[in-house]
Amino acid sequence: MDTSTYILDCTHVSKTFGRTQALTEAELHCKQGEIHCILGENGAGKSTLIKILCGVHKPDPGTVIKLDGKEISFSSPRDAAEHGIVAVFQELSIISEITVAENIFLGVEPRKKSRLIDYEKMNREAVRVMQYVGVEGISPTAIAGRLPLAQRQLLEVCKAVAKNPRIIIFDEATSALSKKEVQILFTFIKKLKSEGVTSLFISHRMEELAQIVDGGSVYRDSHYIASFEWGKVSEQQILNWIVGREVQDIYPPRNRVKSDEIALSIRHLSMGKKLRDISIDVRKGEILGIAGLQGHGQTEFLYTVFGNYRDATGEIAINGKPAKIRGIPSAIQKGLALVPEERKLDGLMLERSILENMVLMTLRRHSRGGVLDRRRELQSYRDMQVLMQIKAASPDALANELSGGNQQKIVIAKALLTDASIVLLADPTRGIDIGAKLEIYRVINELAAAGKAVIYYSTELSELIYLANRVAVFVEGSIAAVLEEDEISDMNVMKYAMGAGTARKQGGQEL
């Protein structure tokens, strides 16, 4: 192997955390200007590898990392950034209370001769960086926490670019973006390539990788498995490398709805400017998909049904009986469960144990005489561990020690322990690997087969096409169309999402 052509050449990369071997003798080789994907299931070692490259973790002795042919080690993220390596992480590091410009230049603020921050110059430079990335319509003086999730994700890209990197790592950077914003990011990454900047791209979406990467490396169970040029091996082979077995069918066979009974009936649901006069029924045993361009009310719909917004108006009936849902405890009591969109912000207490997180919504069931019953808790943990295929050393391990896929399984398990008859899922597979996705698809189908009503919002349209019995397409806070099973396709969904089709109610009637 001619290593002289590599800008980044890593061999024998290992990292141990206590008794856990997170990375074992791994490799990574990248050329200048290459767009190189890093693939593997959650827990395969990808995050550990990039955190070593970013100076967050110090690797074990014997690790060799060469930059421009010279062996190097990083003492901190600042040290790595000074050598030209920065990362855009999936988990946002934006500080909500300060401005866009202050976030972009945090720690590297332009200064006046007096050493005070030059805010005028900082705002001007923030606009320049955003224009360079392709981000439009964001004021440098806007408070960052008030931006939509997708714009905050693009702001993370701007933060990285402000450091003038030679190698930039995109860790699931598209997970919160709409198709339009993904294209903005891809156009920018191709611009970086033309300027000789190397991009490491981590994603679990094969259709995205096909658009942008030159090659990639696969990791599994803390080991390096293979490297490849994109287009020289089949996607099936790549998936097989990732999961370590033959992947025949990613999506399970679609369930047939066996009942006409209505589990959830919604009439004239509105919430400020976010939702407008939504009426729809969901049957027992049905998977109702929620689709549309990002930011058109999909997540607000789920959260409103779950009782998060007190200013919502409209009527909801559960199993034919009117239901006044006044907050989360009321929703759980009436048989609703929600898997939130942002697991680390809304779904988990990261510094608490897996067991504590899992039983949080069902404390009464797991207590006796007002005192938590460890035996009951452990039985529920074991049941959910088998159902969700959770990989954890102990129920007492902290949630923040788990991979992203296993964290998401804990969030889902917490909701399922409520034994809800109506399950609301807000993009449950965002940012997790193919193996974890397969497990979640299986569980969703099992819930429907057991007669539960599932409302499933996903930013991956293919999931809805293959799993949902019907798909409601949202536009500007209202339902533009409800597609029946034989009508569900990416073309039809996008036609209604972009206003090219005549609006239709459930059942196919025109509005």
XYZ file of C-alpha atoms in Angstrom:
511
model
C 0.000 0.000 0.000
C 1.411 3.370 -1.059
C 0.754 5.526 2.014
C 2.414 8.612 0.521
C -0.841 9.558 -1.246
C -2.828 9.854 1.985
C -3.452 13.096 3.808
C -4.739 11.018 6.760
C -3.249 7.586 7.388
C -4.320 5.730 10.541
C -3.208 2.227 11.543
C -3.407 0.074 14.713
C -5.974 2.472 16.203
C -7.185 1.067 19.528
C -9.081 2.463 22.488
C -10.079 0.831 25.767
C -12.550 2.205 28.301
C -12.136 0.175 31.475
C -12.995 -3.401 30.477
C -14.626 -2.311 27.212
C -12.607 -2.524 23.998
C -14.193 0.246 21.931
C -11.741 0.043 19.018
C -9.258 -2.688 18.109
C -6.406 -2.309 15.593
C -8.553 -0.187 13.274
C -7.452 1.506 10.052
C -8.470 4.582 8.076
C -6.840 5.930 4.917
C -8.018 9.121 3.146
C -6.700 11.141 0.228
C -6.751 14.910 -0.032
C -10.103 16.116 -1.371
C -11.720 12.696 -0.983
C -15.268 12.299 0.335
C -14.899 9.155 2.428
C -17.771 7.511 4.318
C -17.325 5.714 7.630
C -19.893 2.932 8.019
C -20.926 0.567 10.771
C -23.634 -0.187 13.281
C -23.923 1.911 16.428
C -21.281 0.518 18.762
C -19.007 -0.545 15.891
C -16.333 1.969 16.886
C -17.083 4.838 14.487
C -17.700 7.462 17.167
C -14.612 6.431 19.099
C -12.511 6.696 15.944
C -13.679 10.200 15.065
C -13.322 11.387 18.668
C -9.713 10.212 18.590
C -9.179 12.124 15.353
C -10.774 15.219 16.932
C -8.674 15.076 20.073
C -11.582 14.198 22.375
C -10.143 10.760 23.264
C -6.506 9.775 23.613
C -5.897 6.432 21.840
C -4.177 3.423 23.377
C -0.395 3.008 22.964
C 0.560 1.567 19.579
C -1.895 3.701 17.646
C -0.338 5.423 14.625
C -1.982 8.512 13.137
C -0.205 10.318 10.315
C -1.179 13.677 8.872
C 0.626 14.560 5.632
C 2.920 11.602 6.288
C 4.001 12.832 9.731
C 3.012 10.938 12.867
C 0.954 13.085 15.198
C -1.240 12.964 18.309
C -3.769 15.463 19.580
C -4.065 16.613 23.170
C -7.458 18.302 22.799
C -10.130 19.284 20.256
C -8.488 22.714 20.019
C -5.175 21.023 19.174
C -6.853 18.920 16.451
C -8.588 22.015 15.044
C -5.272 23.881 14.914
C -3.959 21.004 12.781
C -7.005 21.304 10.506
C -9.335 18.523 11.730
C -12.816 19.502 12.935
C -16.129 17.674 13.277
C -19.826 18.385 12.849
C -21.514 16.084 15.344
C -25.080 14.767 15.176
C -25.640 15.784 18.795
C -25.880 19.556 18.685
C -23.391 21.678 20.625
C -25.211 24.937 19.920
C -25.620 27.219 22.940
C -29.265 28.207 22.788
C -29.068 31.489 24.708
C -26.498 33.281 22.538
C -26.587 34.557 18.960
C -25.836 32.763 15.728
C -22.593 34.721 15.250
C -21.487 34.076 18.841
C -22.012 30.345 18.309
C -20.088 30.283 15.022
C -17.043 32.020 16.496
C -17.240 30.667 20.042
C -13.673 30.539 21.357
C -12.223 32.222 18.271
C -14.001 35.572 18.459
C -12.439 38.463 16.496
C -10.965 41.044 18.892
C -10.337 44.762 18.865
C -6.989 46.196 19.912
C -8.488 46.583 23.369
C -9.018 42.770 23.377
C -12.772 43.292 23.569
C -14.872 41.245 21.150
C -15.438 43.020 17.833
C -19.148 42.243 17.455
C -19.529 44.210 14.226
C -16.766 42.228 12.557
C -18.037 38.963 14.059
C -21.522 39.506 12.654
C -20.069 40.422 9.267
C -17.846 37.323 9.229
C -20.751 35.109 10.321
C -22.724 36.247 7.267
C -19.706 35.483 5.065
C -19.373 31.957 6.519
C -23.090 31.231 6.140
C -23.039 32.434 2.525
C -19.986 30.242 1.864
C -21.830 27.197 3.249
C -25.007 28.128 1.343
C -27.168 28.962 4.352
C -29.692 31.721 3.676
C -32.243 33.634 5.688
C -30.564 33.481 9.109
C -29.586 36.702 10.851
C -26.209 36.646 12.640
C -27.887 38.334 15.617
C -30.725 35.784 15.891
C -30.833 33.803 19.143
C -29.651 30.311 18.166
C -32.075 28.400 20.383
C -35.035 29.917 18.541
C -33.994 28.422 15.195
C -35.649 25.225 13.877
C -33.692 22.010 14.415
C -32.577 21.820 10.759
C -31.129 25.351 10.835
C -29.325 24.582 14.088
C -27.752 21.565 12.360
C -26.527 23.766 9.496
C -25.230 26.210 12.103
C -23.023 23.371 13.393
C -21.535 23.143 9.886
C -20.845 26.881 9.913
C -19.099 26.571 13.297
C -16.762 23.949 11.857
C -16.082 25.914 8.670
C -15.130 29.023 10.676
C -12.070 27.066 11.866
C -10.740 26.733 8.268
C -10.426 22.920 8.323
C -8.393 20.742 5.976
C -10.342 17.656 7.096
C -13.969 17.977 8.205
C -15.945 15.125 9.747
C -19.719 15.053 9.199
C -21.218 12.785 11.870
C -24.837 12.121 10.806
C -24.989 15.771 9.774
C -28.041 15.167 7.566
C -30.165 13.412 10.194
C -32.172 16.545 11.045
C -32.271 18.026 7.526
C -34.973 18.084 4.892
C -34.179 17.080 1.301
C -33.679 20.721 0.363
C -31.196 21.283 3.183
C -29.421 17.980 2.441
C -28.812 19.243 -1.088
C -27.432 22.515 0.312
C -25.013 20.503 2.431
C -24.032 18.185 -0.433
C -23.379 21.120 -2.749
C -21.147 22.595 -0.069
C -19.250 19.328 0.483
C -18.600 19.084 -3.266
C -17.297 22.667 -3.135
C -14.926 21.600 -0.348
C -13.753 18.703 -2.522
C -12.959 21.087 -5.389
C -10.883 23.148 -2.944
C -8.923 20.116 -1.741
C -10.655 19.730 1.619
C -11.161 16.117 2.729
C -14.564 15.108 4.104
C -15.289 12.116 6.320
C -19.008 11.404 6.052
C -20.919 9.239 8.525
C -24.461 8.294 7.561
C -26.797 5.299 7.724
C -28.684 6.381 4.605
C -27.411 4.488 1.605
C -29.304 6.671 -0.878
C -27.406 9.703 0.457
C -24.030 8.015 0.276
C -24.605 7.082 -3.360
C -24.989 10.787 -4.192
C -21.783 12.048 -2.686
C -19.021 9.690 -1.523
C -15.942 8.495 -3.399
C -15.270 5.521 -1.150
C -15.577 4.284 2.379
C -14.479 2.099 5.261
C -16.609 -0.355 7.254
C -16.260 -1.147 10.965
C -17.977 -3.839 13.023
C -17.690 -4.866 16.680
C -14.775 -2.420 17.244
C -12.779 -3.824 14.275
C -11.962 -2.485 10.808
C -13.623 -4.742 8.217
C -13.015 -3.376 4.705
C -12.439 -0.336 2.499
C -13.954 0.153 -0.938
C -14.492 2.532 -3.834
C -18.128 3.501 -4.261
C -19.628 1.760 -7.277
C -17.019 -1.025 -7.285
C -18.982 -3.176 -4.795
C -22.748 -3.658 -4.432
C -24.832 -1.977 -1.749
C -25.851 -5.489 -0.674
C -22.203 -6.361 -0.002
C -21.721 -3.157 2.003
C -24.782 -3.979 4.136
C -23.482 -7.500 4.683
C -20.145 -6.107 5.868
C -21.924 -3.723 8.242
C -24.161 -6.270 9.978
C -21.902 -9.313 9.620
C -24.559 -11.449 7.983
C -26.627 -11.643 4.826
C -29.277 -8.903 4.769
C -32.066 -10.219 2.580
C -35.019 -7.924 3.230
C -34.507 -4.656 5.069
C -38.237 -4.059 5.492
C -40.549 -6.737 6.915
C -43.757 -7.624 5.050
C -46.433 -4.962 5.550
C -49.133 -5.893 8.078
C -52.726 -6.071 6.923
C -55.187 -4.162 9.089
C -57.653 -6.728 10.437
C -60.079 -4.402 12.201
C -62.329 -1.517 11.233
C -62.513 -0.331 14.835
C -61.317 3.233 15.305
C -58.650 3.536 18.005
C -58.095 7.288 17.657
C -60.420 9.856 16.136
C -59.246 13.462 15.656
C -61.509 16.304 14.593
C -60.547 19.903 13.764
C -57.258 19.803 15.677
C -55.479 23.178 15.566
C -52.564 24.678 17.447
C -51.578 28.285 16.779
C -49.973 28.659 13.362
C -48.428 25.174 13.508
C -51.536 23.017 12.961
C -54.706 23.883 11.038
C -57.981 21.974 11.236
C -56.691 18.384 11.156
C -59.261 15.587 11.080
C -58.306 11.926 10.723
C -59.130 8.462 12.132
C -56.636 5.725 12.956
C -57.770 2.107 13.173
C -56.642 -0.575 15.596
C -53.736 -2.490 14.102
C -52.949 0.264 11.591
C -49.632 1.972 10.914
C -50.440 5.518 9.813
C -47.405 7.180 8.245
C -46.847 10.919 8.585
C -44.925 12.515 5.706
C -44.162 15.883 4.162
C -41.373 18.375 3.770
C -39.635 19.065 7.050
C -41.128 21.742 9.258
C -44.748 21.476 8.125
C -46.222 20.419 11.450
C -45.525 16.677 11.549
C -43.824 16.567 14.955
C -46.141 19.250 16.353
C -49.070 17.012 15.396
C -47.705 14.097 17.416
C -46.820 16.270 20.391
C -50.236 17.958 20.333
C -52.072 14.640 20.295
C -49.917 13.633 23.277
C -51.029 16.701 25.221
C -47.838 18.774 25.123
C -49.579 21.972 24.022
C -52.324 23.414 26.227
C -53.415 25.994 23.641
C -54.521 23.330 21.133
C -58.166 23.171 20.096
C -60.253 20.404 18.594
C -61.691 17.071 19.676
C -60.029 13.708 20.296
C -61.789 10.405 20.922
C -60.088 7.174 22.030
C -61.934 3.914 21.368
C -65.060 5.928 20.610
C -65.031 7.925 23.854
C -64.227 11.654 24.027
C -60.834 12.219 25.613
C -59.611 15.423 27.218
C -55.821 15.122 27.219
C -54.386 17.646 29.650
C -50.668 17.028 29.716
C -48.398 13.998 29.561
C -49.684 12.078 32.640
C -53.203 12.368 31.237
C -52.047 11.067 27.848
C -50.335 8.028 29.398
C -53.387 7.298 31.536
C -55.583 7.308 28.426
C -53.365 4.825 26.595
C -51.053 7.068 24.566
C -47.269 6.768 24.409
C -44.808 9.032 22.571
C -41.271 8.347 21.361
C -39.899 11.908 21.016
C -37.823 13.238 18.142
C -34.703 14.157 20.110
C -33.807 11.221 22.339
C -31.027 12.927 24.288
C -33.021 16.073 25.028
C -36.546 14.722 25.498
C -36.242 10.954 25.822
C -33.443 10.166 28.257
C -31.824 11.198 31.496
C -28.292 10.559 30.285
C -26.656 10.538 33.720
C -29.106 7.980 35.104
C -29.110 4.228 34.625
C -30.803 2.259 31.864
C -33.177 0.797 34.435
C -34.149 4.183 35.869
C -34.841 5.527 32.382
C -36.820 2.485 31.317
C -39.323 2.503 34.209
C -39.671 6.292 34.438
C -43.171 6.407 32.902
C -44.445 3.395 34.883
C -43.248 4.021 38.437
C -46.546 2.986 40.032
C -46.486 -0.373 38.270
C -42.935 -0.969 39.460
C -43.467 -0.037 43.083
C -44.994 -1.634 46.131
C -46.305 0.470 48.985
C -44.833 3.572 47.392
C -41.327 2.024 47.197
C -39.764 0.896 43.912
C -39.599 -2.885 43.646
C -36.206 -3.891 42.216
C -37.483 -7.345 41.265
C -40.324 -5.937 39.170
C -38.003 -3.407 37.567
C -35.506 -6.092 36.599
C -38.237 -8.311 35.138
C -39.401 -5.429 32.925
C -35.804 -4.724 31.937
C -35.258 -8.344 30.914
C -38.509 -8.420 28.938
C -37.602 -5.243 27.054
C -34.006 -6.318 26.538
C -35.244 -9.430 24.727
C -37.948 -7.593 22.757
C -35.755 -4.693 21.648
C -32.459 -6.630 21.451
C -30.769 -4.083 23.715
C -27.014 -4.512 24.048
C -25.899 -3.399 27.496
C -23.492 -4.781 30.083
C -25.851 -4.129 32.985
C -29.238 -2.528 33.742
C -27.316 -0.181 36.034
C -25.075 1.140 33.234
C -25.580 4.833 32.526
C -27.635 5.762 29.483
C -24.841 7.965 28.117
C -22.568 4.896 27.907
C -24.765 3.276 25.240
C -24.526 3.614 21.485
C -27.116 5.804 19.765
C -29.089 2.792 18.556
C -29.310 1.271 22.020
C -30.253 4.621 23.531
C -33.139 4.828 21.083
C -34.220 1.306 22.000
C -34.368 2.375 25.658
C -36.621 5.318 24.740
C -38.928 2.996 22.802
C -38.897 0.404 25.592
C -39.872 3.090 28.130
C -42.904 3.948 25.988
C -43.878 0.308 25.405
C -43.852 -0.469 29.136
C -46.899 1.788 29.480
C -48.790 -0.843 27.456
C -50.264 1.989 25.392
C -52.924 1.195 22.815
C -51.821 4.151 20.652
C -48.104 4.616 19.960
C -46.762 7.876 18.504
C -43.311 7.676 16.903
C -41.386 10.842 15.974
C -38.651 9.811 13.521
C -37.562 6.827 15.671
C -34.774 5.611 13.364
C -33.032 8.969 12.846
C -29.269 8.587 13.120
C -29.144 4.888 13.979
C -27.571 1.987 12.126
C -29.154 -0.577 9.848
C -29.112 -3.325 12.499
C -30.979 -1.189 15.038
C -33.406 -0.077 12.328
C -34.255 -3.701 11.514
C -35.106 -4.321 15.173
C -37.294 -1.213 15.369
C -39.120 -2.108 12.130
C -39.843 -5.555 13.587
C -41.200 -4.086 16.830
C -43.411 -1.585 14.972
C -44.934 -4.418 12.943
C -45.461 -6.485 16.091
C -47.254 -3.578 17.775
C -49.639 -3.276 14.824
C -50.141 -7.048 14.677
C -51.144 -6.926 18.360
C -53.916 -4.457 17.497
C -52.248 -1.253 18.604
C -52.595 1.899 16.525
C -49.229 3.289 15.405
C -48.716 6.821 14.092
C -45.273 6.923 12.529
C -43.490 10.087 11.381
C -40.237 9.510 9.503
C -37.875 11.682 7.488
C -36.915 8.527 5.561
C -39.717 8.240 3.050
C -38.791 4.668 2.132
C -39.765 3.556 5.659
C -43.297 4.837 5.198
C -43.583 3.400 1.694
C -42.788 -0.115 2.921
C -44.297 -0.117 6.429
C -47.348 2.160 6.507
C -50.913 1.139 5.678
C -51.794 4.751 4.888
C -49.745 7.959 4.689
C -50.973 11.422 5.662
C -49.025 14.124 3.806
C -48.636 17.383 5.737
C -48.377 20.812 4.124
C -48.191 24.006 6.197
C -49.729 22.418 9.261
C -52.621 20.653 7.577
C -53.170 17.325 5.837
C -53.011 17.766 2.059
C -53.742 14.116 1.271
C -54.196 10.700 2.841
C -52.754 8.041 0.556
C -54.135 4.519 0.693
C -51.788 1.536 0.610
C -51.756 1.080 -3.168
C -51.150 4.822 -3.677
C -48.126 5.159 -1.408
C -45.019 6.051 -3.417
C -42.267 8.645 -3.206
C -43.691 10.345 -6.298
C -47.176 10.670 -4.824
C -45.934 11.839 -1.434
C -43.720 14.517 -2.974
C -46.480 15.588 -5.388
C -48.796 16.466 -2.513
C -46.019 17.735 -0.235
C -45.010 20.271 -2.891
C -48.584 21.332 -3.652
C -48.756 19.709 -7.083
C -51.742 17.505 -6.301
C -55.379 18.275 -5.454
C -55.828 18.153 -1.679
C -57.648 15.012 -0.530
C -59.253 13.818 2.692
C -58.921 10.302 4.047
C -60.718 7.910 1.771
C -59.618 9.789 -1.349
C -62.284 12.519 -1.465
C -61.198 15.910 -2.743
C -61.111 18.754 -0.255
